[in-house]
Amino acid sequence: MRVILIKINTMGLIGLFIALLSLHAGLCFAGSYTDSAHGSATYGVKRSSLSEYARGNCGHCHLQHGSLGDSLAGPFPFALFAENFNTIAETAPYNDSDNDNICFLCHGPSSLQQGGITNYDYSKTFGGDSTSNVSSILEVFNLKKSNLSASYHNLKDIYDFALTQNWPFFKEKSNPCVACHNPHLAKLIRINQTNPAAYTAVSLPIVKNIGNSQENHETLWGDGPGETMNDFYPNHYQAPLYYGSQNTYEPGGTSDYKGTKLPDYATFCTACHNSSNVIYSSELGRTLRKIDWYTIGGDTVNTDPLPDKHGKNSATVKVNLREPYENTLLGINIDFVTSCTDCHEPHGSPRPFLLRTVVNGKIIPSFNIDDNSLGYFCMACHKDDKALGRATQENVWEYVHHYDEDAPYPKKHGDQGRCGWCHGQHNRPIACIKCHQHGMKDTWAPDTEESGRICF
């Protein structure tokens, strides 16, 4: 009887607790929460140690009192059962045992969630395959433990940046994961590969007006009118090929080639990574390059940063593109726009700069960012000399740069002595990154050789 009484009191307190949380903007919305990945009565949160709580119950993450079950101690901010984020954890690897981040207690290999949670990286989930061999969010962030070339979205950097933005939802005790995800709204995107827009897991950290609606962190991003990649730049987004396919596309390997079911990740990512924000990277030891994904004008624009040609800005003459871009049903041959997720992982990657291991349906071999092997990544979408029938080896770009009709550095008879001006004494290939980065021209080249073109 006493046990029953305690349970009734506990459930009553939880109800009161939920009601109180609802009074705090952004913390809990009953209807939306029960539709979310955490709040669903079918697949929502359920800690193995709390069998008396129903699946999706707020009590699996939030405590009414100081501690309960497998909670580590307490009380913790936001009434969570563990520390939200440990600001001492400045770099990966992150630990679940040391409670660096409460999210990793469930989204890690030692998950507290009943049955565990499997999260593959973006390349595998929506692209069809990956070479990362990870199955949890924590493992993706910690790839650098086994691979020095790996990269990740540094959580302390996100935390520090978010605090400077005065976002109303982000406080000193907030978790950096909430900069992108509202845990009370985020849906179960990982098992809905063919329609991630309808099951989006992200919320904008900023306010954006779409038609008559206002999107912000208290709404999901990607699930409404005007929130897909096709909406970002109508009839200019060509979805990349799905792994191993010649006629199905990301996300999920469907016939949708226009991104009508892909959240507008261009708008989402540029909420932070835009042309004005200064973002410091602990991993790189410098501020990140600013990104202008919106301005058009080809090579006539001379702003700082320069507008990306992978964004809305367009190549001015031609680009040697592979399928599906070469004969796209969009009816264009230049002036494509890409989604950030076409090239980048959101959490972490075995490759530098969060670059994906599978792009446009092809597995990308390992490469070094500081030499021309980065060209293997570019080859997923761009034709090298071999693809153009001008060389027998892959990742050779001499024809593209010097002999093609649109070559930026046309080679003329008697020019042999000039090669060393850029290629050095031994005429070595040039590292792609010298010219091809977000918002760059070829200012690395000698003044006499600069083309004046925007190179990315």
Coordinates of C-alpha atoms in Angstrom, one line a residue:
M1 CA 0.0 0.0 0.0
R2 CA 2.8 2.3 0.9
V3 CA 4.5 1.5 -2.4
I4 CA 1.2 2.4 -4.3
L5 CA 0.9 5.6 -2.3
I6 CA 4.4 6.6 -3.2
K7 CA 3.8 5.9 -6.8
I8 CA 0.6 8.0 -6.8
N9 CA 2.5 10.9 -5.2
T10 CA 5.3 10.5 -7.6
M11 CA 3.1 10.6 -10.6
G12 CA 1.2 13.5 -9.2
L13 CA 4.4 15.4 -8.6
I14 CA 5.5 14.6 -12.2
G15 CA 2.3 16.1 -13.4
L16 CA 2.8 19.2 -11.4
F17 CA 6.4 19.3 -12.5
I18 CA 5.4 19.1 -16.2
A19 CA 2.9 21.9 -15.6
L20 CA 5.6 24.0 -14.0
L21 CA 8.0 23.3 -16.8
S22 CA 5.4 24.4 -19.3
L23 CA 5.4 27.8 -17.7
H24 CA 9.1 28.2 -18.7
A25 CA 9.3 29.2 -22.3
G26 CA 10.8 26.5 -24.5
L27 CA 11.1 23.7 -22.0
C28 CA 8.1 21.5 -22.6
F29 CA 5.1 21.5 -24.9
A30 CA 2.8 18.6 -24.2
G31 CA 1.4 18.0 -27.7
S32 CA 4.7 18.5 -29.5
Y33 CA 6.7 16.7 -26.9
T34 CA 4.6 13.5 -27.2
D35 CA 5.3 13.7 -31.0
S36 CA 9.0 14.0 -30.4
A37 CA 11.7 11.3 -30.4
H38 CA 12.0 11.7 -26.6
G39 CA 8.4 12.0 -25.7
S40 CA 6.8 9.3 -27.9
A41 CA 5.0 6.6 -25.9
T42 CA 6.2 4.1 -28.6
Y43 CA 9.9 4.8 -28.9
G44 CA 10.6 7.7 -26.5
V45 CA 13.0 7.9 -23.5
K46 CA 13.0 5.0 -21.1
R47 CA 15.9 4.5 -18.8
S48 CA 16.5 0.9 -18.0
S49 CA 16.7 1.6 -14.3
L50 CA 13.3 3.3 -14.2
S51 CA 10.9 0.5 -15.2
E52 CA 8.1 2.1 -13.2
Y53 CA 8.0 5.1 -15.5
A54 CA 6.1 4.9 -18.8
R55 CA 8.1 5.4 -22.0
G56 CA 8.4 9.1 -22.8
N57 CA 7.8 10.2 -19.2
C58 CA 9.6 13.4 -18.4
G59 CA 10.9 11.7 -15.2
H60 CA 13.4 9.8 -17.3
C61 CA 15.5 13.0 -17.8
H62 CA 14.1 15.4 -15.2
L63 CA 14.0 14.7 -11.4
Q64 CA 11.6 16.2 -9.0
H65 CA 14.1 15.9 -6.2
G66 CA 17.8 15.5 -5.7
S67 CA 18.5 12.0 -7.0
L68 CA 16.7 8.8 -8.1
G69 CA 17.7 5.5 -9.5
D70 CA 20.9 5.7 -11.5
S71 CA 21.2 9.4 -11.2
L72 CA 24.8 10.4 -10.6
A73 CA 24.1 13.0 -7.9
G74 CA 22.2 16.2 -7.8
P75 CA 20.4 18.5 -7.9
F76 CA 21.5 19.6 -11.4
P77 CA 20.4 22.6 -13.5
F78 CA 17.0 22.2 -15.3
A79 CA 16.3 19.4 -12.8
L80 CA 18.2 16.9 -14.9
F81 CA 19.4 13.7 -13.5
A82 CA 23.0 14.4 -14.4
E83 CA 25.3 17.3 -15.2
N84 CA 24.1 19.0 -18.4
F85 CA 27.5 19.8 -19.9
N86 CA 30.9 19.8 -18.3
T87 CA 32.6 23.0 -19.5
I88 CA 36.0 21.5 -18.5
A89 CA 35.5 19.1 -21.4
E90 CA 37.1 21.5 -23.9
T91 CA 38.1 18.9 -26.5
A92 CA 37.3 15.4 -27.5
P93 CA 37.4 12.6 -26.6
Y94 CA 34.3 13.1 -24.5
N95 CA 33.4 10.6 -21.8
D96 CA 30.1 9.2 -20.7
S97 CA 31.5 7.8 -17.5
D98 CA 32.8 11.3 -16.5
N99 CA 29.5 12.9 -17.3
D100 CA 30.9 15.3 -19.9
N101 CA 27.5 15.6 -21.5
I102 CA 24.1 14.2 -20.4
C103 CA 23.1 13.5 -24.0
F104 CA 26.0 11.0 -24.3
L105 CA 24.6 8.9 -21.3
C106 CA 22.0 7.6 -23.7
H107 CA 23.5 8.5 -27.1
G108 CA 26.6 6.5 -26.5
P109 CA 27.8 2.8 -26.6
S110 CA 26.9 2.4 -22.9
S111 CA 23.4 3.8 -23.2
L112 CA 21.1 4.1 -20.2
Q113 CA 18.2 3.8 -22.6
Q114 CA 16.4 0.5 -22.6
G115 CA 17.7 -1.4 -25.6
G116 CA 20.2 1.3 -26.4
I117 CA 20.2 3.8 -29.3
T118 CA 21.8 3.3 -32.7
N119 CA 22.9 6.5 -34.5
Y120 CA 25.0 6.1 -37.6
D121 CA 26.6 9.1 -39.3
Y122 CA 24.9 11.1 -42.0
S123 CA 26.7 9.3 -44.8
K124 CA 25.3 6.0 -43.8
T125 CA 21.9 7.1 -42.6
F126 CA 20.9 9.2 -45.5
G127 CA 23.6 8.5 -48.1
G128 CA 23.5 4.7 -47.9
D129 CA 27.0 3.9 -46.6
S130 CA 30.0 5.1 -44.7
T131 CA 33.5 4.0 -43.8
S132 CA 33.3 5.4 -40.2
N133 CA 31.9 2.2 -38.6
V134 CA 30.3 4.1 -35.7
S135 CA 26.9 3.5 -34.2
S136 CA 26.4 6.2 -31.6
I137 CA 26.6 10.0 -31.5
L138 CA 29.4 9.8 -28.8
E139 CA 31.5 7.6 -31.1
V140 CA 31.1 10.0 -33.9
F141 CA 32.4 12.9 -31.8
N142 CA 35.3 10.7 -30.6
L143 CA 36.6 9.4 -33.9
K144 CA 39.8 11.3 -33.2
K145 CA 40.7 8.7 -30.6
S146 CA 41.7 6.3 -33.4
N147 CA 42.2 8.7 -36.3
L148 CA 44.3 11.9 -36.1
S149 CA 42.7 13.1 -39.3
A150 CA 39.3 13.0 -37.8
S151 CA 37.3 16.1 -37.1
Y152 CA 34.2 17.0 -35.0
H153 CA 31.9 19.8 -34.0
N154 CA 33.7 21.0 -30.8
L155 CA 31.0 21.3 -28.1
K156 CA 32.9 23.8 -25.9
D157 CA 33.4 26.0 -29.0
I158 CA 29.6 25.8 -29.7
Y159 CA 28.9 26.6 -26.0
D160 CA 31.2 29.6 -26.0
F161 CA 29.7 30.9 -29.2
A162 CA 26.1 30.4 -28.2
L163 CA 26.7 32.4 -25.0
T164 CA 27.8 35.4 -27.1
Q165 CA 24.6 35.3 -29.2
N166 CA 22.1 36.2 -26.5
W167 CA 19.8 33.5 -27.8
P168 CA 16.9 33.5 -25.3
F169 CA 16.9 29.7 -24.9
F170 CA 20.6 29.4 -24.2
K171 CA 21.8 29.9 -20.7
E172 CA 25.1 29.5 -18.8
K173 CA 24.0 26.0 -17.7
S174 CA 22.7 25.0 -21.1
N175 CA 24.0 22.0 -23.2
P176 CA 25.7 22.9 -26.5
C177 CA 23.6 20.3 -28.2
V178 CA 20.5 22.5 -27.8
A179 CA 22.1 25.1 -30.1
C180 CA 20.9 22.8 -32.9
H181 CA 18.3 20.6 -31.2
N182 CA 15.3 21.3 -29.1
P183 CA 15.1 18.0 -27.1
H184 CA 11.4 18.5 -26.5
L185 CA 10.6 18.8 -30.2
A186 CA 13.3 16.8 -32.1
K187 CA 11.7 13.9 -34.0
L188 CA 13.0 10.5 -34.8
I189 CA 14.8 11.4 -38.0
R190 CA 17.2 8.4 -38.0
I191 CA 14.7 5.8 -39.0
N192 CA 12.9 8.1 -41.5
Q193 CA 15.7 8.2 -44.1
T194 CA 13.5 8.9 -47.1
N195 CA 11.7 11.9 -45.6
P196 CA 13.9 13.6 -43.0
A197 CA 12.0 16.9 -43.5
A198 CA 8.9 15.5 -41.9
Y199 CA 10.8 14.0 -39.0
T200 CA 13.4 16.7 -38.6
A201 CA 15.5 16.9 -35.5
V202 CA 16.8 20.5 -35.7
S203 CA 15.5 23.8 -34.7
L204 CA 16.8 27.2 -35.7
P205 CA 18.7 29.1 -33.0
I206 CA 17.6 32.4 -34.6
V207 CA 14.2 33.8 -35.6
K208 CA 13.3 33.6 -39.2
N209 CA 10.0 34.6 -40.9
I210 CA 8.7 32.1 -43.5
G211 CA 5.6 33.5 -45.1
N212 CA 3.1 34.1 -42.3
S213 CA 4.9 31.9 -39.8
Q214 CA 7.8 32.6 -37.6
E215 CA 10.4 29.9 -37.1
N216 CA 12.7 29.9 -34.1
H217 CA 14.1 27.5 -31.5
E218 CA 10.6 26.6 -30.2
T219 CA 9.6 25.2 -33.6
L220 CA 11.1 22.5 -35.8
W221 CA 13.0 23.4 -38.9
G222 CA 12.5 21.6 -42.1
D223 CA 9.0 20.3 -41.7
G224 CA 7.0 23.3 -42.8
P225 CA 6.3 25.1 -46.1
G226 CA 9.4 26.9 -47.4
E227 CA 11.8 24.9 -45.3
T228 CA 13.4 22.3 -47.7
M229 CA 16.4 22.6 -49.9
N230 CA 14.2 22.9 -52.9
D231 CA 12.7 26.0 -51.3
F232 CA 16.1 27.5 -50.5
Y233 CA 16.8 28.0 -54.2
P234 CA 13.9 26.5 -56.2
N235 CA 15.0 24.4 -59.2
H236 CA 18.7 24.9 -58.4
Y237 CA 19.2 22.1 -55.9
Q238 CA 20.1 18.8 -57.4
A239 CA 20.2 16.0 -54.8
P240 CA 23.4 13.9 -55.0
L241 CA 23.2 10.2 -55.9
Y242 CA 22.5 7.6 -53.2
Y243 CA 25.4 5.2 -52.6
G244 CA 25.9 2.7 -55.4
S245 CA 23.0 4.0 -57.4
Q246 CA 22.7 5.8 -60.8
N247 CA 19.1 6.9 -60.5
T248 CA 18.1 7.3 -56.9
Y249 CA 19.1 10.2 -54.7
E250 CA 19.8 11.4 -51.1
P251 CA 18.2 11.4 -48.7
G252 CA 17.3 7.7 -48.4
G253 CA 17.6 6.6 -52.1
T254 CA 14.4 7.8 -53.6
S255 CA 13.4 9.3 -57.0
D256 CA 13.1 12.8 -55.5
Y257 CA 16.0 14.7 -57.1
K258 CA 15.0 18.2 -56.0
G259 CA 15.4 18.0 -52.3
T260 CA 11.8 18.4 -51.5
K261 CA 12.1 16.1 -48.5
L262 CA 15.5 17.4 -47.3
P263 CA 15.4 20.1 -44.6
D264 CA 16.9 23.4 -45.7
Y265 CA 20.3 22.8 -44.1
A266 CA 21.7 25.8 -46.0
T267 CA 19.6 28.2 -44.0
F268 CA 20.0 26.1 -40.8
C269 CA 23.8 26.0 -40.9
T270 CA 24.3 29.6 -42.0
A271 CA 22.3 30.7 -38.9
C272 CA 25.8 30.4 -37.3
H273 CA 28.2 29.9 -40.2
N274 CA 27.5 33.0 -42.1
S275 CA 29.2 36.1 -43.5
S276 CA 29.3 38.0 -40.3
N277 CA 29.7 35.7 -37.3
V278 CA 33.2 35.2 -35.9
I279 CA 33.5 31.6 -34.8
Y280 CA 36.7 30.3 -33.1
S281 CA 37.8 26.7 -33.6
S282 CA 39.9 25.1 -30.9
E283 CA 40.9 22.3 -33.2
L284 CA 42.2 24.6 -35.9
G285 CA 43.5 27.2 -33.5
R286 CA 41.9 30.0 -35.5
T287 CA 38.6 31.5 -36.5
L288 CA 36.6 29.7 -39.1
R289 CA 36.3 31.2 -42.6
K290 CA 33.1 33.2 -43.0
I291 CA 30.6 31.9 -45.5
D292 CA 28.3 33.8 -47.9
W293 CA 25.8 31.2 -49.3
Y294 CA 23.4 33.8 -50.6
T295 CA 24.9 36.5 -52.7
I296 CA 24.9 36.1 -56.5
G297 CA 26.9 37.9 -59.2
G298 CA 29.5 35.4 -60.3
D299 CA 33.0 36.7 -60.3
T300 CA 31.9 40.4 -60.4
V301 CA 31.3 40.4 -56.6
N302 CA 34.2 41.6 -54.4
T303 CA 32.7 41.4 -50.9
D304 CA 34.3 40.0 -47.8
P305 CA 33.8 37.1 -47.7
L306 CA 33.4 36.3 -51.3
P307 CA 30.1 34.5 -52.2
D308 CA 30.5 30.7 -52.6
K309 CA 29.8 29.2 -55.9
H310 CA 28.6 26.1 -54.1
G311 CA 26.0 28.4 -52.7
K312 CA 23.6 30.6 -54.7
N313 CA 26.5 32.3 -56.5
S314 CA 27.2 30.7 -59.9
A315 CA 30.1 29.6 -62.0
T316 CA 30.5 32.1 -64.8
V317 CA 31.3 29.9 -67.9
K318 CA 31.2 26.2 -67.3
V319 CA 31.9 23.4 -64.8
N320 CA 32.9 19.9 -65.7
L321 CA 30.4 18.0 -63.5
R322 CA 29.6 14.4 -63.2
E323 CA 26.1 12.9 -63.0
P324 CA 23.5 13.6 -61.8
Y325 CA 24.6 17.2 -62.4
E326 CA 25.8 16.8 -66.0
N327 CA 22.3 15.9 -67.3
T328 CA 20.1 17.0 -64.5
L329 CA 16.4 17.1 -64.9
L330 CA 16.5 20.6 -63.5
G331 CA 17.5 21.9 -67.0
I332 CA 20.6 23.8 -65.9
N333 CA 24.3 23.1 -66.4
I334 CA 25.7 25.6 -64.0
D335 CA 24.2 27.7 -61.1
F336 CA 23.6 24.7 -58.8
V337 CA 23.3 25.2 -55.1
T338 CA 24.4 22.5 -52.6
S339 CA 23.2 21.6 -49.1
C340 CA 25.9 21.7 -46.4
T341 CA 25.1 18.0 -45.7
D342 CA 26.1 17.1 -49.3
C343 CA 29.7 17.4 -48.2
H344 CA 29.8 17.7 -44.4
E345 CA 28.8 15.5 -41.5
P346 CA 27.0 17.3 -38.7
H347 CA 28.7 15.8 -35.7
G348 CA 32.0 14.3 -36.7
S349 CA 33.9 12.5 -39.4
P350 CA 37.1 10.4 -39.9
R351 CA 38.1 13.1 -42.5
P352 CA 39.2 16.7 -41.8
F353 CA 36.7 19.6 -41.7
L354 CA 33.8 17.1 -41.1
L355 CA 34.0 16.1 -44.7
R356 CA 31.9 13.0 -45.5
T357 CA 33.2 9.6 -46.3
V358 CA 30.6 9.0 -49.0
V359 CA 29.7 11.8 -51.4
N360 CA 27.4 11.7 -54.5
G361 CA 27.1 7.9 -54.2
K362 CA 30.9 7.2 -54.0
I363 CA 33.1 6.2 -51.1
I364 CA 35.9 8.8 -50.8
P365 CA 39.4 7.3 -50.2
S366 CA 41.5 8.9 -47.4
F367 CA 43.2 12.1 -48.3
N368 CA 45.4 14.8 -46.9
I369 CA 44.1 18.2 -46.6
D370 CA 47.5 19.8 -47.3
D371 CA 48.2 18.2 -50.7
N372 CA 46.4 17.4 -54.0
S373 CA 44.9 14.1 -52.6
L374 CA 42.0 16.3 -51.5
G375 CA 41.1 16.1 -55.2
Y376 CA 39.7 12.6 -54.7
F377 CA 37.0 14.3 -52.6
C378 CA 36.3 16.9 -55.4
M379 CA 36.1 14.1 -58.0
A380 CA 32.9 12.8 -56.5
C381 CA 31.1 15.6 -58.3
H382 CA 33.8 17.3 -60.6
K383 CA 35.4 15.6 -63.6
D384 CA 39.2 15.2 -63.4
D385 CA 41.4 14.8 -66.5
K386 CA 40.8 11.1 -66.6
A387 CA 37.0 11.5 -66.6
L388 CA 37.5 14.0 -69.5
G389 CA 39.6 11.5 -71.5
R390 CA 42.7 13.6 -71.1
A391 CA 44.7 11.4 -68.7
T392 CA 45.1 7.8 -67.7
Q393 CA 45.5 8.4 -63.9
E394 CA 42.8 9.7 -61.5
N395 CA 43.1 12.9 -59.7
V396 CA 45.1 14.7 -62.4
W397 CA 43.8 18.3 -63.1
E398 CA 46.2 19.7 -65.7
Y399 CA 43.8 19.8 -68.6
V400 CA 41.1 21.4 -66.4
H401 CA 43.4 24.1 -65.2
H402 CA 45.5 24.8 -68.4
Y403 CA 43.9 23.4 -71.6
D404 CA 40.1 23.3 -71.2
E405 CA 38.1 26.0 -73.1
D406 CA 37.4 27.6 -69.7
A407 CA 40.9 27.0 -68.3
P408 CA 41.8 29.7 -65.8
Y409 CA 45.5 29.4 -66.5
P410 CA 45.8 28.7 -70.2
K411 CA 49.2 27.3 -71.2
K412 CA 50.7 28.6 -74.3
H413 CA 53.7 27.4 -76.4
G414 CA 56.9 28.4 -74.8
D415 CA 55.4 28.7 -71.3
Q416 CA 57.3 25.8 -69.8
G417 CA 59.5 28.2 -67.8
R418 CA 56.5 29.6 -66.1
C419 CA 55.3 26.4 -64.5
G420 CA 57.7 26.7 -61.6
W421 CA 56.1 30.0 -60.6
C422 CA 53.2 28.1 -59.1
H423 CA 54.3 24.5 -59.1
G424 CA 57.8 25.0 -57.7
Q425 CA 61.2 23.7 -58.9
H426 CA 60.0 20.1 -59.2
N427 CA 56.7 21.0 -60.9
R428 CA 54.6 19.3 -58.2
P429 CA 50.8 19.3 -58.1
I430 CA 49.4 22.2 -56.0
A431 CA 47.4 21.5 -52.9
C432 CA 43.7 22.1 -53.7
I433 CA 43.2 24.0 -50.5
K434 CA 45.5 26.8 -51.7
C435 CA 42.7 28.2 -53.8
H436 CA 39.6 26.1 -53.1
Q437 CA 38.1 27.0 -49.8
H438 CA 34.9 28.8 -48.8
G439 CA 35.0 32.4 -50.1
M440 CA 38.4 32.3 -51.8
K441 CA 39.9 33.5 -55.0
D442 CA 43.3 32.3 -56.3
T443 CA 45.2 35.1 -54.5
W444 CA 47.7 32.5 -53.4
A445 CA 49.1 32.5 -57.0
P446 CA 51.7 35.0 -58.2
D447 CA 50.1 38.3 -59.2
T448 CA 50.8 37.6 -62.9
E449 CA 48.9 34.4 -62.7
E450 CA 45.8 35.3 -60.7
S451 CA 42.6 34.6 -62.7
G452 CA 40.4 36.8 -60.5
R453 CA 37.8 34.1 -60.3
I454 CA 36.1 33.0 -57.1
C455 CA 37.4 29.4 -56.7
F456 CA 34.8 27.7 -54.5

